[in-house]
Short mmCIF file of C-alpha atoms and ligand atoms in Angstrom, two decimals:
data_model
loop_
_atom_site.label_atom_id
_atom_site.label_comp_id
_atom_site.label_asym_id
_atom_site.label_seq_id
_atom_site.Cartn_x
_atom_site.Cartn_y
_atom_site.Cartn_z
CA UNK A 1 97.95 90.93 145.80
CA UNK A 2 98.36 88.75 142.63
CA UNK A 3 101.64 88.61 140.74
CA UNK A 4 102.00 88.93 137.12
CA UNK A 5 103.80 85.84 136.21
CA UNK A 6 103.47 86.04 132.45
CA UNK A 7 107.13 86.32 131.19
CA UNK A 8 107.95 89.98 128.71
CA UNK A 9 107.44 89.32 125.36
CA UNK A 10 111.28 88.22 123.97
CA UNK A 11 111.20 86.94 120.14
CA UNK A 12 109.50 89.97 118.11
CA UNK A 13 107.47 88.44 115.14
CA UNK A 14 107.59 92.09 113.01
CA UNK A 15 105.14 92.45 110.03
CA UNK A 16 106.15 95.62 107.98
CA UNK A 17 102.90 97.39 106.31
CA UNK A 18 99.26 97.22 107.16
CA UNK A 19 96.80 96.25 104.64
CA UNK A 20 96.19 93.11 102.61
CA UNK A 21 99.35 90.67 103.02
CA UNK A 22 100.14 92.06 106.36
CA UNK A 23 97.12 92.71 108.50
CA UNK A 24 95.71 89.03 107.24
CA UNK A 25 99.16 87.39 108.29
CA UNK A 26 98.74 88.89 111.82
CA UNK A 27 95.75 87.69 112.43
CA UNK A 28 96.59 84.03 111.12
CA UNK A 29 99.80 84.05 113.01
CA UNK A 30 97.93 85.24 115.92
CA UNK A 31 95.16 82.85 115.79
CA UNK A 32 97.20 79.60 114.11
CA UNK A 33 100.90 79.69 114.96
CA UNK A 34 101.75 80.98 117.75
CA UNK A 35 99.49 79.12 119.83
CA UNK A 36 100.96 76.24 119.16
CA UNK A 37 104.35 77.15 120.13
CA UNK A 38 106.46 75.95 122.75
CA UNK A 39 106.37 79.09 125.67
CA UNK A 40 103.82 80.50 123.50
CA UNK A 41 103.39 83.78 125.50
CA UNK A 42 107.34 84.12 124.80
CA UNK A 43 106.11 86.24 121.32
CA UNK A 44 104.48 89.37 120.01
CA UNK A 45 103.47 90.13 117.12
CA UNK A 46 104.08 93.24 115.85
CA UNK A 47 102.49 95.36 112.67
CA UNK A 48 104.30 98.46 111.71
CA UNK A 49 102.55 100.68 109.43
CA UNK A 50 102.70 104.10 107.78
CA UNK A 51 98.86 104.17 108.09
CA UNK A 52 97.30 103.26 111.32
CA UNK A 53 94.07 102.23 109.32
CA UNK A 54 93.37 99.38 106.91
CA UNK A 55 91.16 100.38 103.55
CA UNK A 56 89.98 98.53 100.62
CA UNK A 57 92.37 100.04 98.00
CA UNK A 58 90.35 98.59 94.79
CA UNK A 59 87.62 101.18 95.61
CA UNK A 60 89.31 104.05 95.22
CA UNK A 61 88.48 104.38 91.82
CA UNK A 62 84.86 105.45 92.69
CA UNK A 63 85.77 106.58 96.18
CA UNK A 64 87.65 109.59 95.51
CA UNK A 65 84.90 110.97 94.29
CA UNK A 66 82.89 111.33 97.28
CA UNK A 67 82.46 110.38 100.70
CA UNK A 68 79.17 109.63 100.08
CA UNK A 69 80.13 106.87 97.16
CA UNK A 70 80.98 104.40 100.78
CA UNK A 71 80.38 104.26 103.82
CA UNK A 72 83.57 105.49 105.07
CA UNK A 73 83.63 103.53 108.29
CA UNK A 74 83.68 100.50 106.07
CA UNK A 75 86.09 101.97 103.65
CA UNK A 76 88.62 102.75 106.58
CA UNK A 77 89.15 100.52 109.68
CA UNK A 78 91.60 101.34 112.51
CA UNK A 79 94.28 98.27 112.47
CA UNK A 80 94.84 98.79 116.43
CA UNK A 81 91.06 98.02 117.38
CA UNK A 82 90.67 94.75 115.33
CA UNK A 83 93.84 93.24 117.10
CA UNK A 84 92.12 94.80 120.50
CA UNK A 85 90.63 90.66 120.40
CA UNK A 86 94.02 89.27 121.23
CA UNK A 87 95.83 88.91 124.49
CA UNK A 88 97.23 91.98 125.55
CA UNK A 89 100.94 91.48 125.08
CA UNK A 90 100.38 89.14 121.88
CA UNK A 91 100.33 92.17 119.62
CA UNK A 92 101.66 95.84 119.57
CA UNK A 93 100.65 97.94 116.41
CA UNK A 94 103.23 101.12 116.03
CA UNK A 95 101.88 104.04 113.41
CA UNK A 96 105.25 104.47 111.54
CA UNK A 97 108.17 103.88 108.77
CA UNK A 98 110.01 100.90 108.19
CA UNK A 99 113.08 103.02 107.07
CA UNK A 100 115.98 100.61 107.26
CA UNK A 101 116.25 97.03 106.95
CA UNK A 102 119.44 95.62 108.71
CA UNK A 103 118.97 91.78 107.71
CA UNK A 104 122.38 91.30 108.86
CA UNK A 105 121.64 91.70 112.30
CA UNK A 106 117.86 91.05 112.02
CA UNK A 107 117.01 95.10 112.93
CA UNK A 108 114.78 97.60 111.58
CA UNK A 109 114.91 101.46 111.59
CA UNK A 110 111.44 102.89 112.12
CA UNK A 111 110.37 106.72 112.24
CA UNK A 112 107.22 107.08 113.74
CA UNK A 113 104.37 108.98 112.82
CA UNK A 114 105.78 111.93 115.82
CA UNK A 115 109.05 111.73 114.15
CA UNK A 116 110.90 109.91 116.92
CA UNK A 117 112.68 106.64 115.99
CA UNK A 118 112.94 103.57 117.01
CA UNK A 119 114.81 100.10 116.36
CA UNK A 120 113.54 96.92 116.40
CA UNK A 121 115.33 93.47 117.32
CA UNK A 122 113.57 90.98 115.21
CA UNK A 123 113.19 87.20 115.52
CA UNK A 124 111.03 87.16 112.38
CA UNK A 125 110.00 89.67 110.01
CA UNK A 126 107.56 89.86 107.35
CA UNK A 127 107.80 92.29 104.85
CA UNK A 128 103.87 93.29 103.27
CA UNK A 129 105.25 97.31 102.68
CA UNK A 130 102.88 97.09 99.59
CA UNK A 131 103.11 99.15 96.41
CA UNK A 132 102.70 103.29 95.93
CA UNK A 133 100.99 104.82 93.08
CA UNK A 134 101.86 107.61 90.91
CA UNK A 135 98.93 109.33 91.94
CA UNK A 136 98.28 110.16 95.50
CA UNK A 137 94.53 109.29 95.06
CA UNK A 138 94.58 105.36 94.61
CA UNK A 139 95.93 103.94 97.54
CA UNK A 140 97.91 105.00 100.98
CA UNK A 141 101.08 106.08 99.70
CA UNK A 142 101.13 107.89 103.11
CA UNK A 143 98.61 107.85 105.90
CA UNK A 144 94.83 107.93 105.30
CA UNK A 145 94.99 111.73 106.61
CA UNK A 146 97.29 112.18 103.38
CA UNK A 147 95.25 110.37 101.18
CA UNK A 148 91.97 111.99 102.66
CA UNK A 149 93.36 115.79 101.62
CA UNK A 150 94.45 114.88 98.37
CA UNK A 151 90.78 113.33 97.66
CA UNK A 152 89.44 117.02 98.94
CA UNK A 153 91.42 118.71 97.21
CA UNK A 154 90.45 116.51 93.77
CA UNK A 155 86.95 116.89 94.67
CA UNK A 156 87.07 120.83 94.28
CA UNK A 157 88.91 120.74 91.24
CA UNK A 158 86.39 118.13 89.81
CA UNK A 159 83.70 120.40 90.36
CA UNK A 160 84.86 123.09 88.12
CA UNK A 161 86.99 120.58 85.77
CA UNK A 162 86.46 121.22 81.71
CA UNK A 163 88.36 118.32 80.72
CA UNK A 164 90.73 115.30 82.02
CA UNK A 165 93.15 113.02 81.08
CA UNK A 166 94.33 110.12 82.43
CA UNK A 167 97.29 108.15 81.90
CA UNK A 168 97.06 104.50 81.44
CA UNK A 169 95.45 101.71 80.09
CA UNK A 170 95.52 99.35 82.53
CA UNK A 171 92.52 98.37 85.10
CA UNK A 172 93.22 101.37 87.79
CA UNK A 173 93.14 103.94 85.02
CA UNK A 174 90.27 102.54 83.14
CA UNK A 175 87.52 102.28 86.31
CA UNK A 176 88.66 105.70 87.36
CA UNK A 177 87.61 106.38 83.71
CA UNK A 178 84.08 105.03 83.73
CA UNK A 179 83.25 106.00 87.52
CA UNK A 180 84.41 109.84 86.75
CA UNK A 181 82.26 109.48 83.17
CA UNK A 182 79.49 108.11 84.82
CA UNK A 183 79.64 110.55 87.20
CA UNK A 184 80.11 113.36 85.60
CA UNK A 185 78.75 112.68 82.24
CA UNK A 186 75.39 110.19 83.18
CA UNK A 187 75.65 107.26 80.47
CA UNK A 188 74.01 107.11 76.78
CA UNK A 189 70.98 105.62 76.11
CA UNK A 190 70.22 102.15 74.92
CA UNK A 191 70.39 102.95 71.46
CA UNK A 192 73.88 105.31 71.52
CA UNK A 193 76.87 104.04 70.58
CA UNK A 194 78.44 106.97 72.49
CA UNK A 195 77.53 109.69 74.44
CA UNK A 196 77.58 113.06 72.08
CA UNK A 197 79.20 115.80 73.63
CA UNK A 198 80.30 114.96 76.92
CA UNK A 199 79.72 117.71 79.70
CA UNK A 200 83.67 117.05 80.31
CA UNK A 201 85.67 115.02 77.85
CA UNK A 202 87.93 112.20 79.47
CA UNK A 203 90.67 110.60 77.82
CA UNK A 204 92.79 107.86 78.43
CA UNK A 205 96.00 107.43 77.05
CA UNK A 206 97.29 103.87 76.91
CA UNK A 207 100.61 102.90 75.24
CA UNK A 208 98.82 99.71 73.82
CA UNK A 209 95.78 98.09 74.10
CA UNK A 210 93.39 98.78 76.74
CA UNK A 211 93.32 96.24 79.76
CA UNK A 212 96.26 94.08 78.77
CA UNK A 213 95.61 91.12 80.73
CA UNK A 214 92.68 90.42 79.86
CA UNK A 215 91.57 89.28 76.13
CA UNK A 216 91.22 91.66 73.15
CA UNK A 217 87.44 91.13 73.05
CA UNK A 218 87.35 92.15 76.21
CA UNK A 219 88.66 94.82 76.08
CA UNK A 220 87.01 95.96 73.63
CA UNK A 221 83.69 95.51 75.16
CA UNK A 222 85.19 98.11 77.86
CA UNK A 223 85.99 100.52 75.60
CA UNK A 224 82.47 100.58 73.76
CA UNK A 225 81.30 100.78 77.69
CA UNK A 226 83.15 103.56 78.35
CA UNK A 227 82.30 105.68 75.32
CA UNK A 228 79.10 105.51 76.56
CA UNK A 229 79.95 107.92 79.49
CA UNK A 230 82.04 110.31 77.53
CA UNK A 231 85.33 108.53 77.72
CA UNK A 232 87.63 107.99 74.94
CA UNK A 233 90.49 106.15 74.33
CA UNK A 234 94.06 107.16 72.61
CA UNK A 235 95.68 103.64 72.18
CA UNK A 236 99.06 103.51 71.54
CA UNK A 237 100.23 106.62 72.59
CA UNK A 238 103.06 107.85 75.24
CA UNK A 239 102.90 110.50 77.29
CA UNK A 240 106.17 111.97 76.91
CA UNK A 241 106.23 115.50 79.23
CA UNK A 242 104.21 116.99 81.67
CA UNK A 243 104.00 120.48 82.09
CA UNK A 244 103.93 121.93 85.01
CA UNK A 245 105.78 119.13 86.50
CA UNK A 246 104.41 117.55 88.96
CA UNK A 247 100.88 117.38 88.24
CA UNK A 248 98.59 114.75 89.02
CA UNK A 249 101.72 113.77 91.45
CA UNK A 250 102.53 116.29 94.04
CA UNK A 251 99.26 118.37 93.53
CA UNK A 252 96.55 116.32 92.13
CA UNK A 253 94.47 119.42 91.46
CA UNK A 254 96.67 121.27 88.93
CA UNK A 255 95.78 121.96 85.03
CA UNK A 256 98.52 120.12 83.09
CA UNK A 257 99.77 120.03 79.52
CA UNK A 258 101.09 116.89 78.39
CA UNK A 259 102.85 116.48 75.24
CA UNK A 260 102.74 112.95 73.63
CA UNK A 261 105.53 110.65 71.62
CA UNK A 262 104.04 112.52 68.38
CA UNK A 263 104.45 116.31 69.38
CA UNK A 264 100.72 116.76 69.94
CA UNK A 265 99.51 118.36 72.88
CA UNK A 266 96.70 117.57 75.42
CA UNK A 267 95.20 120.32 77.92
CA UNK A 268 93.85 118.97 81.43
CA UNK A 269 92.17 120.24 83.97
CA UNK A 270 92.56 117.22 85.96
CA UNK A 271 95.67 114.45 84.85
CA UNK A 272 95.87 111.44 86.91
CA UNK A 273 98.72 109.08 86.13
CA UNK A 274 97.48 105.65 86.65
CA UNK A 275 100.23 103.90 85.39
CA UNK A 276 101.29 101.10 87.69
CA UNK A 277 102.90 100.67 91.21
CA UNK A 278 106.39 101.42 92.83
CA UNK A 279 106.86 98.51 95.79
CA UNK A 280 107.69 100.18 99.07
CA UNK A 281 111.25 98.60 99.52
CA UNK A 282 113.43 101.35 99.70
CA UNK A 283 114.44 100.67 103.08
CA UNK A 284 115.38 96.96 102.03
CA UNK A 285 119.41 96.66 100.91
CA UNK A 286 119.60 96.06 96.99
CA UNK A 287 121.21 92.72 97.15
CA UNK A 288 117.52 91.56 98.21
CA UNK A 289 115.83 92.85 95.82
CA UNK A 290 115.01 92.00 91.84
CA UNK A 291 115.41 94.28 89.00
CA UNK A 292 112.04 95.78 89.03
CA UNK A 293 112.49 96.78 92.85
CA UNK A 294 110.36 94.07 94.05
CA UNK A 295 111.43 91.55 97.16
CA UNK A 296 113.33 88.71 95.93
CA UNK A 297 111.16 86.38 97.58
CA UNK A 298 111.34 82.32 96.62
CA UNK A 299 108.20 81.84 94.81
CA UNK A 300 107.50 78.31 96.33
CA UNK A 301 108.20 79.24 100.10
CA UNK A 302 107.84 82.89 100.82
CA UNK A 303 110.99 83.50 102.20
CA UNK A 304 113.31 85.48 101.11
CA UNK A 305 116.21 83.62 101.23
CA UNK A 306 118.74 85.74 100.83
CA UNK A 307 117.88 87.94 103.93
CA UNK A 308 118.61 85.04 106.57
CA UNK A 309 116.48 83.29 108.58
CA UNK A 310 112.67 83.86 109.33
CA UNK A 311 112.78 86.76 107.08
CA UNK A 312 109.63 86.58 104.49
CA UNK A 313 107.29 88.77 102.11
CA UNK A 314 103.96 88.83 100.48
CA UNK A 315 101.77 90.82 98.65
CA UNK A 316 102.90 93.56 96.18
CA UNK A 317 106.19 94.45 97.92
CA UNK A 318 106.68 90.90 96.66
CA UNK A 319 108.35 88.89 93.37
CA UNK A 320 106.71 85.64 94.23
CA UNK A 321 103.35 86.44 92.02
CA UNK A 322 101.27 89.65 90.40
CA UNK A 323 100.32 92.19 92.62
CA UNK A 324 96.36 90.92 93.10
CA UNK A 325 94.09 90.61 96.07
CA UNK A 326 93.01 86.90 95.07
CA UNK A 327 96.51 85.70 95.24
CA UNK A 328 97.74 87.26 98.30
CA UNK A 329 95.13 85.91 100.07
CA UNK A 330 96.04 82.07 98.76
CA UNK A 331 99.39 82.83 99.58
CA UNK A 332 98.76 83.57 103.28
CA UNK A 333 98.32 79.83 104.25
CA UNK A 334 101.15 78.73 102.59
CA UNK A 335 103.39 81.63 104.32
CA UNK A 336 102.21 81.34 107.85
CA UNK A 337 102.75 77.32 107.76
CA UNK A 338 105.75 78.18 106.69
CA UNK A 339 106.82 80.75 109.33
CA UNK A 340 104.92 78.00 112.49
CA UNK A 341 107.39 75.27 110.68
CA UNK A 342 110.48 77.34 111.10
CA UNK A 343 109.80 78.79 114.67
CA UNK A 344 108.96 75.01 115.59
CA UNK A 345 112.13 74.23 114.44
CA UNK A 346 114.02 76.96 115.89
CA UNK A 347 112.09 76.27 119.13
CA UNK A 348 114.21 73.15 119.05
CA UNK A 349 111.51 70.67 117.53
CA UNK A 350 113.10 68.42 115.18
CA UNK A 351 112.86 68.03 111.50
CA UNK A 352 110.68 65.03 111.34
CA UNK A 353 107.91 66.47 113.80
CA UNK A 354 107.62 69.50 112.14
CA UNK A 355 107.09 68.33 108.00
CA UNK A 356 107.88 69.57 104.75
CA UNK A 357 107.81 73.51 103.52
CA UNK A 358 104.18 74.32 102.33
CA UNK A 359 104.26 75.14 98.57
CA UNK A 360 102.66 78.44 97.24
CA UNK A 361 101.96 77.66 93.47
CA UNK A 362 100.51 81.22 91.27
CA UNK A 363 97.05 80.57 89.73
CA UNK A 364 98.23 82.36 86.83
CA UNK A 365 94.57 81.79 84.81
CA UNK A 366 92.67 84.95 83.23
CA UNK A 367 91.52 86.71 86.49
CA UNK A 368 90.15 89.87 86.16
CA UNK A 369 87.17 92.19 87.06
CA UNK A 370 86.63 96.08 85.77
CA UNK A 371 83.77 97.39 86.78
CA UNK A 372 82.55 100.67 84.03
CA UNK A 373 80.70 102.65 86.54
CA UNK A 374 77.62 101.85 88.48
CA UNK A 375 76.35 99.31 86.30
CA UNK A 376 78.44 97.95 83.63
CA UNK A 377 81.93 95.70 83.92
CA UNK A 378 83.71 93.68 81.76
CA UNK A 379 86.62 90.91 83.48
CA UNK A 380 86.71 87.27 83.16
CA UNK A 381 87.59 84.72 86.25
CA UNK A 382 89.53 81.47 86.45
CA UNK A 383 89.78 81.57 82.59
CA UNK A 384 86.17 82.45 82.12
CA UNK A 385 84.33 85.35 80.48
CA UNK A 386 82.18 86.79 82.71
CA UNK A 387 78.74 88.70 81.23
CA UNK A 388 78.91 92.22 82.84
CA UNK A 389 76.06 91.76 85.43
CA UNK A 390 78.41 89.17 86.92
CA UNK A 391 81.08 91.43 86.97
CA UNK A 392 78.91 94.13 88.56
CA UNK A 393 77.18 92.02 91.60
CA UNK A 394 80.54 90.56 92.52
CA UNK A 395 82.82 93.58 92.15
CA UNK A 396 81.16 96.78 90.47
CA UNK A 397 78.49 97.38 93.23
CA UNK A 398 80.88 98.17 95.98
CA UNK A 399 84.44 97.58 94.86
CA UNK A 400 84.85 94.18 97.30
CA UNK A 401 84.27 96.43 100.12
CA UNK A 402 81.37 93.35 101.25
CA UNK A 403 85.09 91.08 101.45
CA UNK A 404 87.29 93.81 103.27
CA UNK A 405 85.01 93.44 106.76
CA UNK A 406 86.41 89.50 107.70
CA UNK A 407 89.38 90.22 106.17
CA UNK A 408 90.06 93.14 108.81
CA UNK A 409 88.14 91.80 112.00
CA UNK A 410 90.24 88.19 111.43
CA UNK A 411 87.17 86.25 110.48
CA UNK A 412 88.17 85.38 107.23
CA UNK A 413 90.84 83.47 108.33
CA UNK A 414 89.03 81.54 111.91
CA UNK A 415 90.03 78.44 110.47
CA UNK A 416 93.49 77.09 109.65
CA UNK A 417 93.60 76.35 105.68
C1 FAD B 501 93.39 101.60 92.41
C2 FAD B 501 93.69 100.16 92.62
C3 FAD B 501 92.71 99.20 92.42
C4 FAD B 501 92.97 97.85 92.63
N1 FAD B 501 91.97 96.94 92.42
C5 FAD B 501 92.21 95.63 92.65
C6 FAD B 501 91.17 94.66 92.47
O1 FAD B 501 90.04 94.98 92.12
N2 FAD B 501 91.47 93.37 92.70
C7 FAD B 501 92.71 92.97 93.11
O2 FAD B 501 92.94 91.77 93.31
N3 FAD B 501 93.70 93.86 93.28
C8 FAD B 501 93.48 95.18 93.07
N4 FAD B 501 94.49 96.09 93.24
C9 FAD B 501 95.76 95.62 93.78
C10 FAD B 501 95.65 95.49 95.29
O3 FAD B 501 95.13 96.68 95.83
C11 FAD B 501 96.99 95.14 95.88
O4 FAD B 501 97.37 93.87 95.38
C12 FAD B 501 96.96 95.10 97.41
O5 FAD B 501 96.49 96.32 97.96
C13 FAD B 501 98.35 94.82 97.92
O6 FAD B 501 98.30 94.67 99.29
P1 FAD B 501 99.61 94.76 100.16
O7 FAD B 501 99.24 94.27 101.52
O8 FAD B 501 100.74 94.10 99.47
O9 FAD B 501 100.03 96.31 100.25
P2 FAD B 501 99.31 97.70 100.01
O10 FAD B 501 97.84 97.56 99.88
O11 FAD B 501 100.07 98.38 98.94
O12 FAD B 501 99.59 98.43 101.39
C14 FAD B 501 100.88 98.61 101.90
C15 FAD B 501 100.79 99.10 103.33
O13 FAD B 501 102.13 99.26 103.83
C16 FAD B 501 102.31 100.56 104.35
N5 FAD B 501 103.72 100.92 104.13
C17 FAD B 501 104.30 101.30 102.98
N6 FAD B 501 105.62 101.51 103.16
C18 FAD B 501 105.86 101.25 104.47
C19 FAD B 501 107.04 101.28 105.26
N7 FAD B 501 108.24 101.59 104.76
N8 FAD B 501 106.92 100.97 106.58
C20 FAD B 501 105.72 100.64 107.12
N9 FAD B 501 104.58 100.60 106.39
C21 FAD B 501 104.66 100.89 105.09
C22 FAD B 501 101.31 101.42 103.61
O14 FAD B 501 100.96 102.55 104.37
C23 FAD B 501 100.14 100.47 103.44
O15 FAD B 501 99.33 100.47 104.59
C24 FAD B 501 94.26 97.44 93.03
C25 FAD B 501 95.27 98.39 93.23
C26 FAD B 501 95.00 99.74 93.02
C27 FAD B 501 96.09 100.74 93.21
#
């Protein structure tokens, strides 16, 4: 009989949060760094997530309309079977919470998805916890089950809906705009400045003008777009109460009334609050964390400097850059050459063998797509306008989801960058 020699997996390489900035650093660390460690089979990596599937979050806009809008097993893939192409005791994936951070003594709490908890001795840790939105029906503030019901029960509500509002200007609330116009609403003809007479009225509310980081001539290209599928917009204008409270939050299917800054009134039958992010870093002390909630995380290097060694974040839990796709992914490099450098090191290779820190540097130029339903999209990349049947074949006619496939499986990063 043969004896398993391989030795149990010691120094615990933990990445918090399972999407973007965390599944892709798995997968690189996996494939890049810790192969070429000293007693390489002396690590595991390990991904703990609230949501034991990955999704491509930009197409929710369009995809809480229907399952038919995607093919859902595209849309969701399980994080487990995609690291099922690694060594067995290389990776472990556990479905739960990150609920406290002890950076002290390098441990984190976890509840897992049967309630049971657990703690975790860390050598490294990662922290890719992401963002939550207001509304439950742009992203996985909880598990995909959770985000699944709350699309359903949106869905039945849309069927019957008379009017809706949503809050926010920015690029989540305008596409959910045009894809529920164009949905509901079909789009004016060639020669229509707007569509008369919408079958339900939409309105977004925006505290300033529409699509902020982009140009004003952009912008206003969107909102010509989207009063061609019964949308209009109320620019500079607060929402200042909502009534019942918690609409569009805890049930995403309730009529609201929302009063604005000036004492008017709006009636919804559907209100979705699109009006930024919340990083998931409540489990993280305050002392590492910046004023807007975010990881203080060093902008060059990816760690986070105050939390010890080998501690590190990316993606929107993150201060180091905007919360964007494009820049996560140029950030992952930098980050895992970073992490291989310091577990060389603290494998006990010396300074000169190992080289200097890899520098992350923000491409900080106009980047922006916004697709306005099916067809239309306004956005500009790397400083550049682009015409909207650009904007369409490269984001609008399946919200990235032709990107999300490598990304998950590992392919996208096969090669060390
Ligand atoms: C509607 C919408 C559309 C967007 N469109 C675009 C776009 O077109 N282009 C673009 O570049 N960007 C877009 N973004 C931004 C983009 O989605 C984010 O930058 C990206 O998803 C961030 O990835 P992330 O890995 O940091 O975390 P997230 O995608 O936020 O995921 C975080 C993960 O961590 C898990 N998690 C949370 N808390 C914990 C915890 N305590 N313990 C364990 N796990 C936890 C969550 O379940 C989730 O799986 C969009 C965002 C939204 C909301």
């Amino acid at each position: 009989m043969s004896q398993d020699t391989t030795p149990a997996p010691q120094k615990k390489i933990v990445i918090l949060g399972g999407s973007y900035g965390g599944v892709s650093t798995a997968h690189y660390i996996l494939k890049h760094v810790v192969p070429n460690l000293p007693e390489k089979a002396s690590y595991q990596v390990i991904i703990v997530s609230a949501s034991s599937q990955a999704m491509c979050r930009p197409a929710c806009p369009r995809a809480l309309i229907s399952d038919d809008m995607f093919q859902q097993e595209k849309l969701f893939v399980s994080i487990p079977k995609v690291f099922e192409q690694y060594p067995r005791d290389s990776f472990h994936f556990i479905h739960g919470t990150a609920t406290e951070l002890d950076h002290t003594n390098q441990a984190i709490s976890i509840t897992l998805s049967d309630r049971s908890t657990e703690n975790i001795d860390f050598f490294a840790l990662i922290i890719a916890t992401g963002a939550s939105t207001h509304s439950p029906l742009l992203g996985l503030n909880g598990d995909d089950e959770f985000l699944r019901t709350n699309w359903i029960a949106f869905r039945k509500a849309l069927s019957t809906a008379k009017s809706i509002v949503i809050a926010g200007g920015g690029p989540t609330g305008i596409e959910t705009a045009g894809e529920l116009g164009e949905f509901i609403n079909g789009r004016a003809g060639w020669f229509s400045s707007k569509l008369e007479n919408p079958k339900v009225p939409i309105t977004v509310v925006s505290t300033s003008k529409i699509l902020p980081d982009l140009r004003p001539a952009i912008a206003q290209k969107a909102e010509e777009y989207l009063a061609k599928v019964g949308v209009t917009v109320m620019k500079n204008a607060r929402i200042m109460a909502i009534e019942p409270q918690g609409a569009g939050t805890d049930s995403v299917a309730t009529k609201a009334t929302l009063t604005l800054e000036n004492g008017n009134t709006l009636d919804a039958d559907l209100y979705i609050p699109a009006t930024g992010t919340r990083p998931n870093t409540g489990f993280i002390h305050e002392a590492l964390l910046t004023a807007d909630g975010r990881v203080d995380t060093n902008a060059s290097t990816l760690r986070v400097d105050k939390a010890g060694p080998r501690v590190y974040a990316v993606g929107d839990a993150a201060s180091y850059a905007r919360p964007a796709v494009h820049l996560i992914l140029s950030a992952i490099p930098v980050l895992c050459a970073n992490i291989k450098r310091d577990l060389l090191l603290a494998a006990g290779k010396d300074e000169s063998s190992v080289g200097e820190d890899r520098v992350f540097k923000e491409d900080t130029r106009e980047t922006q797509m916004v697709p306005i339903g099916k067809s239309k999209g306004v956005g500009a990349a790397m400083g550049y306008q682009l015409p909207s049947f650009l904007v369409w074949l490269i984001k609008g006619r399946d919200y990235w989801l032709w990107t999300t496939g490598g990304l998950w499986s590992g392919k996208q990063w096969a090669k060390e960058s």
